[in-house]
Amino acid sequence: MVIISQIEKKPLVNIFPTKSNKTNFIGIPVIDLSRPEDAKNLIVNACQDYGFFKVINHGVAPLLVSELEKEAVEFFNMRQYEKDQYCPPNPFGYGRNKIGLNGDVGWVEYLLFTSTNFPINSKIFSSLVKEYVKEVRKMGCNILELMAEGLKIEPKNVLSRMLSDEKADIIFRLNHYPPCSDSDPESDLNNNNRSMSHGRTSIGFGEHTDPQLISIARSNATSGFQIYLEDGTWVGVPQDETSYFINVDDLLEVMTNGRFKSVRHRVVADSFKSRVSMIYFGGPPLMEKISPLDSLMEPDEESLYNEFTWFEYKSCTYKTKLADNRLSRFHKH
Ligand code: GA4
């Protein structure tokens, strides 16, 4: 894949890793969706341990994915003034370098939109997005059902109903991280086994947690995605363009009263290769009340959070910076 467009101004954010004493990490959990009996328990373990896992045998047609990626690449290959017609992302549309509304920057350009409001005037592109979002929503519902089964909570659709609802608040994002020659591939950010002595790396998308319930991501064969482990290390996720990567988001952490972890993650720009990713963010209907699930609470267990609607949480999210801990604002003190 060739992407010729370059982001003009380089908002380099060079950062260093916090620690590098990796412990007990045995790799990203891989869940085979064609084996639901095993999958349900493995999903629960992965959500508790990392808030992150990879799925295989997911049922999304490779042709659909490659056609959508082709459209995305064509879009990002357009001249800057053509892409700028879809600016600014307020919060939806085309964005470049700036992330959100509060001063975050990254070495990235993107298209951000809701499933019902695709800004690009191309029938092919918009019908591929529609079809893709439908397929990925199906996968998301399946995963949420397996989660409920693994957690032994009833009814089976207690989580998935929020995604299958026609008012589910779905956001879809296409990201393009152009190669960044200032990124040092030897740096500790890109390779966790080396010392941090000369780490200078460009952040494509800064560290954050996703506010929704679940995020379902897929990218081309360029690496750069990293997750934060509880022991304070960042680990690079080996790329696999045939699989999907699932994040537990903030709302699932609340609904499981902290059993599942909303995974902190970031993307580091590659020095040589473009990275193109597509991410489905599954949120519930705006008026859905969010609190720990009764069926999961032990008799004397107390809720860690004050109840809120997704609308309240989302509104608060858009007032924050990317790296902020948004959940802490809803913690009971
Ligand atoms: C992170 C997850 C999704 O990409 C997103 C992002 C949103 C944006 O890019 O506009 C936010 C970010 C995300 C969380 C904090 C706020 C809002 C940028 C930002 C600084 C679309 C979302 O829903 O929240």
mmCIF file of N, CA and C in Angstrom, residues 160-291:
data_model
loop_
_atom_site.group_PDB
_atom_site.id
_atom_site.type_symbol
_atom_site.label_atom_id
_atom_site.label_comp_id
_atom_site.label_asym_id
_atom_site.label_seq_id
_atom_site.Cartn_x
_atom_site.Cartn_y
_atom_site.Cartn_z
ATOM 1 N N SER A 160 -25.130 -6.993 25.529
ATOM 2 C CA SER A 160 -25.222 -6.854 24.068
ATOM 3 C C SER A 160 -26.427 -6.030 23.630
ATOM 4 N N ARG A 161 -27.495 -6.001 24.451
ATOM 5 C CA ARG A 161 -28.692 -5.250 24.050
ATOM 6 C C ARG A 161 -28.367 -3.768 23.823
ATOM 7 N N MET A 162 -27.325 -3.284 24.512
ATOM 8 C CA MET A 162 -26.987 -1.855 24.362
ATOM 9 C C MET A 162 -26.376 -1.555 22.994
ATOM 10 N N LEU A 163 -25.733 -2.560 22.399
ATOM 11 C CA LEU A 163 -25.172 -2.372 21.048
ATOM 12 C C LEU A 163 -26.193 -2.689 19.977
ATOM 13 N N SER A 164 -27.084 -3.663 20.264
ATOM 14 C CA SER A 164 -28.043 -4.046 19.224
ATOM 15 C C SER A 164 -29.194 -3.033 19.153
ATOM 16 N N ASP A 165 -29.356 -2.228 20.195
ATOM 17 C CA ASP A 165 -30.402 -1.201 20.206
ATOM 18 C C ASP A 165 -30.243 -0.269 18.991
ATOM 19 N N GLU A 166 -31.378 0.085 18.379
ATOM 20 C CA GLU A 166 -31.225 0.956 17.186
ATOM 21 C C GLU A 166 -30.715 2.345 17.552
ATOM 22 N N LYS A 167 -30.846 2.697 18.850
ATOM 23 C CA LYS A 167 -30.315 4.014 19.273
ATOM 24 C C LYS A 167 -28.883 3.917 19.809
ATOM 25 N N ALA A 168 -28.248 2.747 19.656
ATOM 26 C CA ALA A 168 -26.858 2.607 20.128
ATOM 27 C C ALA A 168 -26.016 3.741 19.532
ATOM 28 N N ASP A 169 -25.109 4.268 20.334
ATOM 29 C CA ASP A 169 -24.320 5.427 19.899
ATOM 30 C C ASP A 169 -22.973 4.922 19.348
ATOM 31 N N ILE A 170 -22.960 4.749 18.044
ATOM 32 C CA ILE A 170 -21.787 4.139 17.406
ATOM 33 C C ILE A 170 -20.927 5.217 16.750
ATOM 34 N N ILE A 171 -19.625 5.156 16.996
ATOM 35 C CA ILE A 171 -18.692 6.047 16.298
ATOM 36 C C ILE A 171 -17.742 5.166 15.500
ATOM 37 N N PHE A 172 -17.405 5.641 14.311
ATOM 38 C CA PHE A 172 -16.456 4.888 13.492
ATOM 39 C C PHE A 172 -15.310 5.814 13.131
ATOM 40 N N ARG A 173 -14.098 5.252 13.160
ATOM 41 C CA ARG A 173 -12.912 6.092 12.949
ATOM 42 C C ARG A 173 -11.964 5.419 11.974
ATOM 43 N N LEU A 174 -11.502 6.164 10.982
ATOM 44 C CA LEU A 174 -10.446 5.672 10.093
ATOM 45 C C LEU A 174 -9.224 6.537 10.367
ATOM 46 N N ASN A 175 -8.137 5.913 10.748
ATOM 47 C CA ASN A 175 -6.919 6.663 11.081
ATOM 48 C C ASN A 175 -5.832 6.369 10.065
ATOM 49 N N HIS A 176 -5.067 7.399 9.721
ATOM 50 C CA HIS A 176 -3.866 7.183 8.915
ATOM 51 C C HIS A 176 -2.685 7.814 9.649
ATOM 52 N N TYR A 177 -1.703 6.950 9.980
ATOM 53 C CA TYR A 177 -0.476 7.433 10.608
ATOM 54 C C TYR A 177 0.610 7.400 9.537
ATOM 55 N N PRO A 178 0.974 8.538 8.961
ATOM 56 C CA PRO A 178 2.029 8.519 7.947
ATOM 57 C C PRO A 178 3.356 8.152 8.615
ATOM 58 N N PRO A 179 4.306 7.642 7.826
ATOM 59 C CA PRO A 179 5.601 7.349 8.442
ATOM 60 C C PRO A 179 6.172 8.646 8.999
ATOM 61 N N CYS A 180 6.905 8.535 10.073
ATOM 62 C CA CYS A 180 7.475 9.734 10.665
ATOM 63 C C CYS A 180 8.974 9.538 10.804
ATOM 64 N N SER A 181 9.737 10.248 9.971
ATOM 65 C CA SER A 181 11.175 9.997 9.931
ATOM 66 C C SER A 181 11.846 10.366 11.247
ATOM 67 N N ASP A 182 11.191 11.189 12.070
ATOM 68 C CA ASP A 182 11.800 11.554 13.352
ATOM 69 C C ASP A 182 11.656 10.459 14.396
ATOM 70 N N SER A 183 10.855 9.437 14.073
ATOM 71 C CA SER A 183 10.686 8.358 15.040
ATOM 72 C C SER A 183 11.918 7.472 15.035
ATOM 73 N N ASP A 184 12.407 7.182 16.209
ATOM 74 C CA ASP A 184 13.593 6.354 16.313
ATOM 75 C C ASP A 184 13.168 4.911 16.551
ATOM 76 N N PRO A 185 13.343 4.048 15.540
ATOM 77 C CA PRO A 185 12.843 2.685 15.686
ATOM 78 C C PRO A 185 13.563 1.920 16.794
ATOM 79 N N GLU A 186 14.729 2.412 17.206
ATOM 80 C CA GLU A 186 15.482 1.737 18.265
ATOM 81 C C GLU A 186 14.991 2.139 19.645
ATOM 82 N N SER A 187 14.109 3.122 19.689
ATOM 83 C CA SER A 187 13.778 3.659 21.002
ATOM 84 C C SER A 187 12.983 2.657 21.817
ATOM 85 N N ASP A 188 13.010 2.881 23.112
ATOM 86 C CA ASP A 188 12.356 1.978 24.029
ATOM 87 C C ASP A 188 10.849 1.937 23.813
ATOM 88 N N LEU A 189 10.304 3.013 23.259
ATOM 89 C CA LEU A 189 8.864 3.030 23.025
ATOM 90 C C LEU A 189 8.466 2.001 21.992
ATOM 91 N N ASN A 190 9.340 1.805 21.028
ATOM 92 C CA ASN A 190 9.015 0.858 19.976
ATOM 93 C C ASN A 190 9.460 -0.552 20.305
ATOM 94 N N ASN A 191 10.406 -0.652 21.167
ATOM 95 C CA ASN A 191 10.953 -1.969 21.467
ATOM 96 C C ASN A 191 11.220 -2.055 22.960
ATOM 97 N N ASN A 192 10.381 -2.803 23.622
ATOM 98 C CA ASN A 192 10.425 -2.803 25.074
ATOM 99 C C ASN A 192 11.643 -3.480 25.670
ATOM 100 N N ASN A 193 12.415 -4.171 24.851
ATOM 101 C CA ASN A 193 13.538 -4.892 25.434
ATOM 102 C C ASN A 193 14.812 -4.052 25.516
ATOM 103 N N ARG A 194 14.766 -2.860 24.967
ATOM 104 C CA ARG A 194 15.994 -2.070 24.975
ATOM 105 C C ARG A 194 15.977 -1.045 26.094
ATOM 106 N N SER A 195 17.113 -0.476 26.352
ATOM 107 C CA SER A 195 17.155 0.528 27.410
ATOM 108 C C SER A 195 16.572 1.832 26.864
ATOM 109 N N MET A 196 16.235 2.738 27.765
ATOM 110 C CA MET A 196 15.571 3.954 27.309
ATOM 111 C C MET A 196 16.565 5.082 27.044
ATOM 112 N N SER A 197 17.826 4.768 26.931
ATOM 113 C CA SER A 197 18.823 5.821 26.853
ATOM 114 C C SER A 197 18.621 6.780 25.677
ATOM 115 N N HIS A 198 18.186 6.272 24.525
ATOM 116 C CA HIS A 198 18.091 7.176 23.392
ATOM 117 C C HIS A 198 16.683 7.212 22.807
ATOM 118 N N GLY A 199 15.686 6.997 23.672
ATOM 119 C CA GLY A 199 14.317 6.940 23.152
ATOM 120 C C GLY A 199 13.753 8.298 22.746
ATOM 121 N N ARG A 200 13.517 8.485 21.468
ATOM 122 C CA ARG A 200 12.843 9.685 20.952
ATOM 123 C C ARG A 200 11.833 9.182 19.944
ATOM 124 N N THR A 201 10.610 9.267 20.281
ATOM 125 C CA THR A 201 9.629 8.647 19.399
ATOM 126 C C THR A 201 8.425 9.552 19.241
ATOM 127 N N SER A 202 7.817 9.511 18.059
ATOM 128 C CA SER A 202 6.671 10.385 17.816
ATOM 129 C C SER A 202 5.383 9.655 18.133
ATOM 130 N N ILE A 203 4.560 10.339 18.844
ATOM 131 C CA ILE A 203 3.284 9.753 19.210
ATOM 132 C C ILE A 203 2.285 9.996 18.089
ATOM 133 N N GLY A 204 1.703 8.914 17.598
ATOM 134 C CA GLY A 204 0.662 9.039 16.586
ATOM 135 C C GLY A 204 -0.643 9.444 17.264
ATOM 136 N N PHE A 205 -0.991 8.695 18.295
ATOM 137 C CA PHE A 205 -2.221 8.965 19.060
ATOM 138 C C PHE A 205 -1.858 8.738 20.520
ATOM 139 N N GLY A 206 -1.968 9.780 21.314
ATOM 140 C CA GLY A 206 -1.495 9.722 22.703
ATOM 141 C C GLY A 206 -2.287 8.771 23.574
ATOM 142 N N GLU A 207 -1.716 8.467 24.730
ATOM 143 C CA GLU A 207 -2.338 7.474 25.616
ATOM 144 C C GLU A 207 -3.704 7.941 26.114
ATOM 145 N N HIS A 208 -4.599 6.989 26.192
ATOM 146 C CA HIS A 208 -5.960 7.270 26.663
ATOM 147 C C HIS A 208 -6.714 5.966 26.868
ATOM 148 N N THR A 209 -7.870 6.067 27.511
ATOM 149 C CA THR A 209 -8.813 4.946 27.499
ATOM 150 C C THR A 209 -9.995 5.387 26.644
ATOM 151 N N ASP A 210 -10.708 4.413 26.092
ATOM 152 C CA ASP A 210 -11.879 4.754 25.283
ATOM 153 C C ASP A 210 -13.093 4.852 26.207
ATOM 154 N N PRO A 211 -13.927 5.859 26.012
ATOM 155 C CA PRO A 211 -15.040 6.066 26.951
ATOM 156 C C PRO A 211 -16.217 5.098 26.800
ATOM 157 N N GLN A 212 -16.371 4.446 25.637
ATOM 158 C CA GLN A 212 -17.588 3.665 25.355
ATOM 159 C C GLN A 212 -17.628 2.342 26.145
ATOM 160 N N LEU A 213 -18.328 1.342 25.559
ATOM 161 C CA LEU A 213 -18.393 0.007 26.175
ATOM 162 C C LEU A 213 -17.253 -0.863 25.666
ATOM 163 N N ILE A 214 -17.126 -0.887 24.340
ATOM 164 C CA ILE A 214 -16.180 -1.807 23.716
ATOM 165 C C ILE A 214 -15.679 -1.159 22.414
ATOM 166 N N SER A 215 -14.398 -1.329 22.111
ATOM 167 C CA SER A 215 -13.864 -0.825 20.840
ATOM 168 C C SER A 215 -13.289 -2.009 20.069
ATOM 169 N N ILE A 216 -13.529 -1.999 18.768
ATOM 170 C CA ILE A 216 -13.142 -3.142 17.933
ATOM 171 C C ILE A 216 -12.280 -2.599 16.800
ATOM 172 N N ALA A 217 -10.995 -2.960 16.835
ATOM 173 C CA ALA A 217 -10.051 -2.311 15.921
ATOM 174 C C ALA A 217 -9.363 -3.321 15.014
ATOM 175 N N ARG A 218 -9.034 -2.807 13.841
ATOM 176 C CA ARG A 218 -8.305 -3.622 12.866
ATOM 177 C C ARG A 218 -7.374 -2.660 12.139
ATOM 178 N N SER A 219 -6.169 -3.140 11.808
ATOM 179 C CA SER A 219 -5.293 -2.257 11.034
ATOM 180 C C SER A 219 -4.533 -3.039 9.986
ATOM 181 N N ASN A 220 -3.841 -2.304 9.129
ATOM 182 C CA ASN A 220 -2.983 -2.978 8.154
ATOM 183 C C ASN A 220 -1.759 -3.536 8.892
ATOM 184 N N ALA A 221 -0.767 -4.008 8.122
ATOM 185 C CA ALA A 221 0.310 -4.778 8.760
ATOM 186 C C ALA A 221 1.390 -3.921 9.429
ATOM 187 N N THR A 222 1.112 -2.653 9.675
ATOM 188 C CA THR A 222 2.113 -1.812 10.345
ATOM 189 C C THR A 222 1.855 -1.786 11.850
ATOM 190 N N SER A 223 2.913 -2.026 12.621
ATOM 191 C CA SER A 223 2.705 -2.050 14.075
ATOM 192 C C SER A 223 2.733 -0.635 14.631
ATOM 193 N N GLY A 224 2.651 -0.508 15.931
ATOM 194 C CA GLY A 224 2.678 0.808 16.566
ATOM 195 C C GLY A 224 1.692 0.913 17.724
ATOM 196 N N PHE A 225 0.734 -0.024 17.778
ATOM 197 C CA PHE A 225 -0.264 0.000 18.843
ATOM 198 C C PHE A 225 0.355 -0.574 20.119
ATOM 199 N N GLN A 226 0.160 0.112 21.221
ATOM 200 C CA GLN A 226 0.729 -0.353 22.495
ATOM 201 C C GLN A 226 -0.326 -0.282 23.589
ATOM 202 N N ILE A 227 -0.238 -1.240 24.510
ATOM 203 C CA ILE A 227 -1.147 -1.175 25.668
ATOM 204 C C ILE A 227 -0.329 -1.046 26.948
ATOM 205 N N TYR A 228 -0.979 -0.471 27.947
ATOM 206 C CA TYR A 228 -0.335 -0.209 29.233
ATOM 207 C C TYR A 228 -0.724 -1.323 30.205
ATOM 208 N N LEU A 229 0.272 -1.899 30.823
ATOM 209 C CA LEU A 229 -0.003 -2.967 31.788
ATOM 210 C C LEU A 229 -0.015 -2.409 33.204
ATOM 211 N N GLU A 230 -0.656 -3.148 34.095
ATOM 212 C CA GLU A 230 -0.771 -2.654 35.471
ATOM 213 C C GLU A 230 0.576 -2.492 36.160
ATOM 214 N N ASP A 231 1.611 -3.210 35.682
ATOM 215 C CA ASP A 231 2.927 -3.073 36.324
ATOM 216 C C ASP A 231 3.675 -1.840 35.822
ATOM 217 N N GLY A 232 3.021 -1.022 35.024
ATOM 218 C CA GLY A 232 3.639 0.228 34.596
ATOM 219 C C GLY A 232 4.419 0.140 33.299
ATOM 220 N N THR A 233 4.294 -0.958 32.569
ATOM 221 C CA THR A 233 5.022 -1.052 31.289
ATOM 222 C C THR A 233 4.073 -0.897 30.107
ATOM 223 N N TRP A 234 4.653 -0.416 29.023
ATOM 224 C CA TRP A 234 3.931 -0.391 27.751
ATOM 225 C C TRP A 234 4.405 -1.578 26.928
ATOM 226 N N VAL A 235 3.454 -2.324 26.350
ATOM 227 C CA VAL A 235 3.889 -3.402 25.452
ATOM 228 C C VAL A 235 3.322 -3.172 24.054
ATOM 229 N N GLY A 236 4.169 -3.434 23.071
ATOM 230 C CA GLY A 236 3.752 -3.317 21.684
ATOM 231 C C GLY A 236 2.914 -4.536 21.320
ATOM 232 N N VAL A 237 1.823 -4.307 20.591
ATOM 233 C CA VAL A 237 0.945 -5.410 20.188
ATOM 234 C C VAL A 237 1.381 -5.853 18.787
ATOM 235 N N PRO A 238 1.847 -7.103 18.643
ATOM 236 C CA PRO A 238 2.266 -7.558 17.311
ATOM 237 C C PRO A 238 1.116 -7.430 16.316
ATOM 238 N N GLN A 239 1.407 -6.874 15.168
ATOM 239 C CA GLN A 239 0.357 -6.589 14.205
ATOM 240 C C GLN A 239 -0.182 -7.855 13.551
ATOM 241 N N ASP A 240 -1.447 -7.847 13.237
ATOM 242 C CA ASP A 240 -2.059 -8.982 12.554
ATOM 243 C C ASP A 240 -3.282 -8.445 11.811
ATOM 244 N N GLU A 241 -3.125 -8.274 10.505
ATOM 245 C CA GLU A 241 -4.212 -7.602 9.779
ATOM 246 C C GLU A 241 -5.422 -8.488 9.533
ATOM 247 N N THR A 242 -5.313 -9.779 9.901
ATOM 248 C CA THR A 242 -6.462 -10.655 9.688
ATOM 249 C C THR A 242 -7.345 -10.754 10.944
ATOM 250 N N SER A 243 -6.873 -10.212 12.043
ATOM 251 C CA SER A 243 -7.607 -10.353 13.309
ATOM 252 C C SER A 243 -8.162 -9.017 13.770
ATOM 253 N N TYR A 244 -8.972 -9.080 14.795
ATOM 254 C CA TYR A 244 -9.490 -7.858 15.428
ATOM 255 C C TYR A 244 -8.942 -7.757 16.837
ATOM 256 N N PHE A 245 -8.775 -6.515 17.283
ATOM 257 C CA PHE A 245 -8.292 -6.256 18.631
ATOM 258 C C PHE A 245 -9.415 -5.562 19.403
ATOM 259 N N ILE A 246 -9.707 -6.117 20.572
ATOM 260 C CA ILE A 246 -10.853 -5.636 21.340
ATOM 261 C C ILE A 246 -10.369 -4.925 22.603
ATOM 262 N N ASN A 247 -10.871 -3.720 22.807
ATOM 263 C CA ASN A 247 -10.584 -2.985 24.049
ATOM 264 C C ASN A 247 -11.805 -3.010 24.949
ATOM 265 N N VAL A 248 -11.577 -3.244 26.232
ATOM 266 C CA VAL A 248 -12.613 -2.939 27.224
ATOM 267 C C VAL A 248 -12.572 -1.423 27.405
ATOM 268 N N ASP A 249 -13.744 -0.775 27.360
ATOM 269 C CA ASP A 249 -13.811 0.675 27.507
ATOM 270 C C ASP A 249 -14.329 1.048 28.904
ATOM 271 N N ASP A 250 -14.386 2.355 29.141
ATOM 272 C CA ASP A 250 -14.728 2.837 30.494
ATOM 273 C C ASP A 250 -16.075 2.309 31.013
ATOM 274 N N LEU A 251 -17.103 2.280 30.145
ATOM 275 C CA LEU A 251 -18.430 1.900 30.653
ATOM 276 C C LEU A 251 -18.458 0.452 31.125
ATOM 277 N N LEU A 252 -17.701 -0.407 30.460
ATOM 278 C CA LEU A 252 -17.674 -1.818 30.900
ATOM 279 C C LEU A 252 -16.964 -1.943 32.235
ATOM 280 N N GLU A 253 -15.963 -1.079 32.455
ATOM 281 C CA GLU A 253 -15.303 -1.110 33.768
ATOM 282 C C GLU A 253 -16.321 -0.761 34.857
ATOM 283 N N VAL A 254 -17.154 0.243 34.584
ATOM 284 C CA VAL A 254 -18.167 0.636 35.578
ATOM 285 C C VAL A 254 -19.199 -0.486 35.761
ATOM 286 N N MET A 255 -19.696 -1.038 34.649
ATOM 287 C CA MET A 255 -20.768 -2.024 34.741
ATOM 288 C C MET A 255 -20.319 -3.308 35.425
ATOM 289 N N THR A 256 -19.027 -3.551 35.423
ATOM 290 C CA THR A 256 -18.516 -4.741 36.120
ATOM 291 C C THR A 256 -17.935 -4.337 37.486
ATOM 292 N N ASN A 257 -18.250 -3.130 37.934
ATOM 293 C CA ASN A 257 -17.759 -2.579 39.206
ATOM 294 C C ASN A 257 -16.246 -2.791 39.367
ATOM 295 N N GLY A 258 -15.537 -2.488 38.286
ATOM 296 C CA GLY A 258 -14.074 -2.510 38.343
ATOM 297 C C GLY A 258 -13.432 -3.863 38.085
ATOM 298 N N ARG A 259 -14.250 -4.917 37.851
ATOM 299 C CA ARG A 259 -13.624 -6.231 37.581
ATOM 300 C C ARG A 259 -12.867 -6.185 36.245
ATOM 301 N N PHE A 260 -13.492 -5.602 35.245
ATOM 302 C CA PHE A 260 -12.832 -5.471 33.938
ATOM 303 C C PHE A 260 -12.079 -4.147 33.914
ATOM 304 N N LYS A 261 -10.951 -4.142 33.205
ATOM 305 C CA LYS A 261 -10.118 -2.938 33.151
ATOM 306 C C LYS A 261 -10.275 -2.237 31.807
ATOM 307 N N SER A 262 -10.548 -0.955 31.849
ATOM 308 C CA SER A 262 -10.571 -0.173 30.614
ATOM 309 C C SER A 262 -9.110 0.054 30.233
ATOM 310 N N VAL A 263 -8.723 -0.455 29.071
ATOM 311 C CA VAL A 263 -7.284 -0.522 28.766
ATOM 312 C C VAL A 263 -6.745 0.825 28.260
ATOM 313 N N ARG A 264 -5.657 1.269 28.885
ATOM 314 C CA ARG A 264 -4.966 2.481 28.426
ATOM 315 C C ARG A 264 -4.115 2.077 27.225
ATOM 316 N N HIS A 265 -4.168 2.832 26.161
ATOM 317 C CA HIS A 265 -3.433 2.461 24.961
ATOM 318 C C HIS A 265 -2.970 3.701 24.211
ATOM 319 N N ARG A 266 -2.082 3.511 23.260
ATOM 320 C CA ARG A 266 -1.579 4.626 22.449
ATOM 321 C C ARG A 266 -1.037 4.063 21.143
ATOM 322 N N VAL A 267 -0.753 4.942 20.197
ATOM 323 C CA VAL A 267 -0.154 4.491 18.933
ATOM 324 C C VAL A 267 1.107 5.311 18.681
ATOM 325 N N VAL A 268 2.180 4.609 18.351
ATOM 326 C CA VAL A 268 3.464 5.231 18.067
ATOM 327 C C VAL A 268 3.679 5.185 16.553
ATOM 328 N N ALA A 269 4.111 6.306 15.984
ATOM 329 C CA ALA A 269 4.296 6.348 14.520
ATOM 330 C C ALA A 269 5.492 5.497 14.106
ATOM 331 N N ASP A 270 5.374 4.852 12.965
ATOM 332 C CA ASP A 270 6.474 4.059 12.411
ATOM 333 C C ASP A 270 7.375 4.978 11.585
ATOM 334 N N SER A 271 8.656 4.652 11.540
ATOM 335 C CA SER A 271 9.567 5.525 10.779
ATOM 336 C C SER A 271 9.407 5.364 9.278
ATOM 337 N N PHE A 272 8.960 4.200 8.831
ATOM 338 C CA PHE A 272 8.974 3.938 7.386
ATOM 339 C C PHE A 272 7.614 3.661 6.781
ATOM 340 N N LYS A 273 6.711 3.059 7.579
ATOM 341 C CA LYS A 273 5.472 2.566 6.961
ATOM 342 C C LYS A 273 4.240 3.321 7.441
ATOM 343 N N SER A 274 3.290 3.480 6.514
ATOM 344 C CA SER A 274 1.992 4.047 6.868
ATOM 345 C C SER A 274 1.200 3.033 7.680
ATOM 346 N N ARG A 275 0.459 3.544 8.640
ATOM 347 C CA ARG A 275 -0.456 2.659 9.356
ATOM 348 C C ARG A 275 -1.870 3.158 9.116
ATOM 349 N N VAL A 276 -2.751 2.254 8.711
ATOM 350 C CA VAL A 276 -4.154 2.614 8.495
ATOM 351 C C VAL A 276 -5.001 1.718 9.391
ATOM 352 N N SER A 277 -5.800 2.327 10.238
ATOM 353 C CA SER A 277 -6.626 1.504 11.121
ATOM 354 C C SER A 277 -8.086 1.917 11.021
ATOM 355 N N MET A 278 -8.961 0.975 11.358
ATOM 356 C CA MET A 278 -10.401 1.255 11.376
ATOM 357 C C MET A 278 -10.936 0.786 12.716
ATOM 358 N N ILE A 279 -11.599 1.682 13.402
ATOM 359 C CA ILE A 279 -12.044 1.346 14.759
ATOM 360 C C ILE A 279 -13.521 1.652 14.927
ATOM 361 N N TYR A 280 -14.189 0.662 15.475
ATOM 362 C CA TYR A 280 -15.614 0.781 15.773
ATOM 363 C C TYR A 280 -15.722 1.004 17.284
ATOM 364 N N PHE A 281 -16.346 2.108 17.679
ATOM 365 C CA PHE A 281 -16.536 2.391 19.106
ATOM 366 C C PHE A 281 -17.996 2.149 19.449
ATOM 367 N N GLY A 282 -18.262 1.144 20.261
ATOM 368 C CA GLY A 282 -19.643 0.770 20.587
ATOM 369 C C GLY A 282 -20.079 1.427 21.882
ATOM 370 N N GLY A 283 -21.017 2.378 21.749
ATOM 371 C CA GLY A 283 -21.591 3.018 22.937
ATOM 372 C C GLY A 283 -23.068 2.703 23.021
ATOM 373 N N PRO A 284 -23.654 2.788 24.214
ATOM 374 C CA PRO A 284 -25.090 2.513 24.371
ATOM 375 C C PRO A 284 -25.922 3.720 23.914
ATOM 376 N N PRO A 285 -27.253 3.611 23.934
ATOM 377 C CA PRO A 285 -28.077 4.786 23.666
ATOM 378 C C PRO A 285 -27.716 5.894 24.666
ATOM 379 N N LEU A 286 -27.848 7.141 24.211
ATOM 380 C CA LEU A 286 -27.388 8.260 25.055
ATOM 381 C C LEU A 286 -28.034 8.289 26.434
ATOM 382 N N MET A 287 -29.310 7.900 26.513
ATOM 383 C CA MET A 287 -30.014 8.014 27.792
ATOM 384 C C MET A 287 -29.870 6.775 28.683
ATOM 385 N N GLU A 288 -29.067 5.799 28.221
ATOM 386 C CA GLU A 288 -28.860 4.581 29.019
ATOM 387 C C GLU A 288 -28.197 4.940 30.359
ATOM 388 N N LYS A 289 -28.790 4.416 31.451
ATOM 389 C CA LYS A 289 -28.203 4.666 32.775
ATOM 390 C C LYS A 289 -27.100 3.643 33.024
ATOM 391 N N ILE A 290 -25.955 4.140 33.437
ATOM 392 C CA ILE A 290 -24.802 3.252 33.622
ATOM 393 C C ILE A 290 -24.475 3.132 35.109
ATOM 394 N N SER A 291 -24.456 1.876 35.569
ATOM 395 C CA SER A 291 -24.036 1.605 36.956
ATOM 396 C C SER A 291 -23.666 0.115 36.994
#
